[in-house]
Amino acid sequence: MSFRAAIKDNFHRRWKDSVFALQFFNVMRFAAFFIVSILLVRIPLSVDQIASYEYVLFLSSIVTGWWIHGFIQGFMADGGQTKSVDKGVLFRSYSRLFFVFGTGMFAVVSGGIEVLAFYGVLSKPPTGFYFYLLFHFLLQGLILLIYYAHQKGWKKFIYLFSIYFFLIYVGSFFVLLKEGVLLDVVYRYLLVFALPVVAVWFYFYKKSEQGSPRQPFLPHVPHLTILMLIQGIGFLSVWSDGFWVQYFYGTGEVFAFFRYGGRELPFFVILTTTFSTAMIHASSTGQGLDRIKKGSQRFIRLFLPLSLILMLSSHFLFSWVYSDAFIPASFVFDLYVLLILVRVLFPRPILMAHRLFRPLLWVSVGELVINVVVSVALYWSLGVLGLILGTLAAHSFELGASLYLVRTRLRITMQRYVPVRLYLTFAITVVLAFVIKYGLFSGDWVEMLISP
């Protein structure tokens, strides 16, 4: 078989894999956000207007992302607990949980944002923010629907909705090309285009009732609550950088640089997070551990050359893709590339598969404490650099603690699911590339981001 034929055959096999379909969905989400970020610069909007959109996206992501990740992990853990679990019954239970919890969360979050804005802890939400927030809540429902399709093996459905989301999100922002149209109009369009998702969700909810008894959702609440707490703490740790940047610097120029600097990071995180979540139901078996190790090897071999190329050329890329004004954001991007070092190892799905939720909760608490303390302490001497270094320290702790739990609580050696030598080569190479780049070259704009 020729090299070209082998590549084609591998692609076809991957295309028929539901895990690959999940990764495709999440990559399309990222691609939509990324293309919109370019579109806003090219229209062009002012930096302040772009920062306004980034603030809306930032707030909506942080208040919806954490608990839906807990939902999905609970859904996958319950779905893989035994082979006798009825996927339809489970989907209906989690759908009702989503409606009850989501409605209450939307009300609490909306009130909380207004209170925090009133006291000056958060900047006041821009016009149209709540239209976008509601759209984001409906998007999380789509994610639950997508993972249900993954459990059922409906790959074409996942691909179809991936393309639908991409088209409605990017397409809605093209109305800004019409003179006089503001961002709040775009947010209204997005909400309208999200309504078909609700209709499809309701259709599958009713269809799954056929021949299956209705079961209460309360038995899922205890462990689901712990998982949402874990994810909530984890998201606070991840998104705390954005909070501190808007708190110390406001939502102007530095906040826009910070948000654009972290733009490419989700591409790495999307692939690894999707793989991690999809592997929860299988990670308690030897075959599952083998798949995790092979997944780590595949990600490292993909990310090593890609991260080096992006890091070494980031300042040129930001100038070319956006404009010269956004070159300072490349420094933030390079720092966040280092975070991929903790993303390519997967002890967490193993712990979740064995339902060690409480130890994971304490690890998450420690991660958050380290993030807040180290970030704030380093901010006063290193500015934005210090905030990001605090996040790197916290995530390193989380990875180390999770590896330790797998070794001590489950008696599974690291070599069983981690390609140790390949990982060490990856880590040393990426860190050296960062040190060499900024040891030899650093523009005046770096000073702005390391000054409190």
PDB file of C-alpha atoms in Angstrom, residues 267-366:
ATOM      1  CA  PHE A 267      -7.448  23.769  19.449  1.00  0.00           C
ATOM      2  CA  PHE A 268      -5.101  21.698  21.616  1.00  0.00           C
ATOM      3  CA  VAL A 269      -7.513  21.461  24.535  1.00  0.00           C
ATOM      4  CA  ILE A 270     -10.506  20.486  22.376  1.00  0.00           C
ATOM      5  CA  LEU A 271      -8.847  17.358  20.995  1.00  0.00           C
ATOM      6  CA  THR A 272      -7.476  16.163  24.341  1.00  0.00           C
ATOM      7  CA  THR A 273     -10.581  17.004  26.402  1.00  0.00           C
ATOM      8  CA  THR A 274     -12.899  15.286  23.939  1.00  0.00           C
ATOM      9  CA  PHE A 275     -10.700  12.185  23.952  1.00  0.00           C
ATOM     10  CA  SER A 276     -10.511  12.216  27.756  1.00  0.00           C
ATOM     11  CA  THR A 277     -14.296  12.457  28.183  1.00  0.00           C
ATOM     12  CA  ALA A 278     -15.007   9.826  25.540  1.00  0.00           C
ATOM     13  CA  MET A 279     -12.620   7.393  27.287  1.00  0.00           C
ATOM     14  CA  ILE A 280     -14.272   7.573  30.728  1.00  0.00           C
ATOM     15  CA  HIS A 281     -16.568   4.603  30.134  1.00  0.00           C
ATOM     16  CA  ALA A 282     -13.675   2.365  28.969  1.00  0.00           C
ATOM     17  CA  SER A 283     -10.824   3.420  31.259  1.00  0.00           C
ATOM     18  CA  SER A 284     -11.425   0.763  33.903  1.00  0.00           C
ATOM     19  CA  THR A 285     -10.209  -2.008  31.578  1.00  0.00           C
ATOM     20  CA  GLY A 286      -6.760  -2.989  30.357  1.00  0.00           C
ATOM     21  CA  GLN A 287      -7.833  -2.331  26.784  1.00  0.00           C
ATOM     22  CA  GLY A 288      -8.934   1.147  27.830  1.00  0.00           C
ATOM     23  CA  LEU A 289      -5.520   1.862  29.369  1.00  0.00           C
ATOM     24  CA  ASP A 290      -3.875   0.800  26.110  1.00  0.00           C
ATOM     25  CA  ARG A 291      -6.107   3.206  24.166  1.00  0.00           C
ATOM     26  CA  ILE A 292      -5.211   6.026  26.553  1.00  0.00           C
ATOM     27  CA  LYS A 293      -1.478   5.398  26.111  1.00  0.00           C
ATOM     28  CA  LYS A 294      -1.819   5.273  22.329  1.00  0.00           C
ATOM     29  CA  GLY A 295      -3.889   8.456  22.462  1.00  0.00           C
ATOM     30  CA  SER A 296      -1.124  10.223  24.410  1.00  0.00           C
ATOM     31  CA  GLN A 297       1.459   9.060  21.881  1.00  0.00           C
ATOM     32  CA  ARG A 298      -0.669  10.295  18.991  1.00  0.00           C
ATOM     33  CA  PHE A 299      -1.257  13.715  20.570  1.00  0.00           C
ATOM     34  CA  ILE A 300       2.414  14.209  21.486  1.00  0.00           C
ATOM     35  CA  ARG A 301       3.565  13.373  17.958  1.00  0.00           C
ATOM     36  CA  LEU A 302       0.993  15.795  16.558  1.00  0.00           C
ATOM     37  CA  PHE A 303       1.518  18.620  19.047  1.00  0.00           C
ATOM     38  CA  LEU A 304       5.333  18.578  19.223  1.00  0.00           C
ATOM     39  CA  PRO A 305       6.039  19.932  15.721  1.00  0.00           C
ATOM     40  CA  LEU A 306       2.856  22.009  15.694  1.00  0.00           C
ATOM     41  CA  SER A 307       3.577  23.734  19.017  1.00  0.00           C
ATOM     42  CA  LEU A 308       7.186  24.472  18.000  1.00  0.00           C
ATOM     43  CA  ILE A 309       6.121  25.972  14.670  1.00  0.00           C
ATOM     44  CA  LEU A 310       3.398  28.091  16.262  1.00  0.00           C
ATOM     45  CA  MET A 311       5.570  29.267  19.143  1.00  0.00           C
ATOM     46  CA  LEU A 312       8.563  30.230  17.018  1.00  0.00           C
ATOM     47  CA  SER A 313       6.448  32.082  14.441  1.00  0.00           C
ATOM     48  CA  SER A 314       3.628  33.410  16.632  1.00  0.00           C
ATOM     49  CA  HIS A 315       4.538  37.120  16.440  1.00  0.00           C
ATOM     50  CA  PHE A 316       4.609  36.948  12.620  1.00  0.00           C
ATOM     51  CA  LEU A 317       1.348  34.991  12.531  1.00  0.00           C
ATOM     52  CA  PHE A 318      -0.493  37.435  14.790  1.00  0.00           C
ATOM     53  CA  SER A 319       0.656  40.335  12.636  1.00  0.00           C
ATOM     54  CA  TRP A 320      -0.451  38.559   9.454  1.00  0.00           C
ATOM     55  CA  VAL A 321      -3.758  37.047  10.649  1.00  0.00           C
ATOM     56  CA  TYR A 322      -4.900  40.028  12.725  1.00  0.00           C
ATOM     57  CA  SER A 323      -2.753  43.165  12.493  1.00  0.00           C
ATOM     58  CA  ASP A 324       0.474  44.639  13.887  1.00  0.00           C
ATOM     59  CA  ALA A 325      -1.554  46.000  16.799  1.00  0.00           C
ATOM     60  CA  PHE A 326      -2.115  42.433  18.055  1.00  0.00           C
ATOM     61  CA  ILE A 327       1.540  41.323  18.099  1.00  0.00           C
ATOM     62  CA  PRO A 328       1.640  41.637  21.943  1.00  0.00           C
ATOM     63  CA  ALA A 329      -0.989  38.885  22.109  1.00  0.00           C
ATOM     64  CA  SER A 330       1.584  36.427  20.706  1.00  0.00           C
ATOM     65  CA  PHE A 331       3.460  36.493  24.026  1.00  0.00           C
ATOM     66  CA  VAL A 332       0.296  35.392  25.844  1.00  0.00           C
ATOM     67  CA  PHE A 333      -0.223  32.689  23.236  1.00  0.00           C
ATOM     68  CA  ASP A 334       3.313  31.332  23.684  1.00  0.00           C
ATOM     69  CA  LEU A 335       2.801  31.093  27.436  1.00  0.00           C
ATOM     70  CA  TYR A 336      -0.420  29.152  26.991  1.00  0.00           C
ATOM     71  CA  VAL A 337       1.244  26.745  24.568  1.00  0.00           C
ATOM     72  CA  LEU A 338       3.160  25.481  27.614  1.00  0.00           C
ATOM     73  CA  LEU A 339      -0.159  24.400  29.123  1.00  0.00           C
ATOM     74  CA  ILE A 340      -0.405  21.624  26.538  1.00  0.00           C
ATOM     75  CA  LEU A 341       2.292  19.791  28.529  1.00  0.00           C
ATOM     76  CA  VAL A 342      -0.329  18.836  31.121  1.00  0.00           C
ATOM     77  CA  ARG A 343      -3.076  18.122  28.563  1.00  0.00           C
ATOM     78  CA  VAL A 344      -1.562  15.111  26.798  1.00  0.00           C
ATOM     79  CA  LEU A 345      -1.672  12.770  29.819  1.00  0.00           C
ATOM     80  CA  PHE A 346      -4.964  11.250  30.974  1.00  0.00           C
ATOM     81  CA  PRO A 347      -5.105  10.028  34.580  1.00  0.00           C
ATOM     82  CA  ARG A 348      -8.497  11.716  35.176  1.00  0.00           C
ATOM     83  CA  PRO A 349     -10.698   9.431  33.053  1.00  0.00           C
ATOM     84  CA  ILE A 350      -9.147   6.466  34.878  1.00  0.00           C
ATOM     85  CA  LEU A 351     -10.085   7.936  38.259  1.00  0.00           C
ATOM     86  CA  MET A 352     -13.597   8.769  37.029  1.00  0.00           C
ATOM     87  CA  ALA A 353     -14.096   5.303  35.548  1.00  0.00           C
ATOM     88  CA  HIS A 354     -13.356   3.889  39.010  1.00  0.00           C
ATOM     89  CA  ARG A 355     -15.700   6.546  40.499  1.00  0.00           C
ATOM     90  CA  LEU A 356     -13.040   8.147  42.706  1.00  0.00           C
ATOM     91  CA  PHE A 357     -14.923  11.436  42.627  1.00  0.00           C
ATOM     92  CA  ARG A 358     -14.177  12.718  46.128  1.00  0.00           C
ATOM     93  CA  PRO A 359     -10.364  12.481  45.840  1.00  0.00           C
ATOM     94  CA  LEU A 360     -10.660  14.333  42.532  1.00  0.00           C
ATOM     95  CA  LEU A 361     -12.680  17.026  44.268  1.00  0.00           C
ATOM     96  CA  TRP A 362      -9.895  17.647  46.789  1.00  0.00           C
ATOM     97  CA  VAL A 363      -7.319  17.756  43.997  1.00  0.00           C
ATOM     98  CA  SER A 364      -9.422  20.415  42.272  1.00  0.00           C
ATOM     99  CA  VAL A 365      -9.661  22.446  45.476  1.00  0.00           C
ATOM    100  CA  GLY A 366      -5.870  22.373  45.812  1.00  0.00           C
TER     101      GLY A 366
END
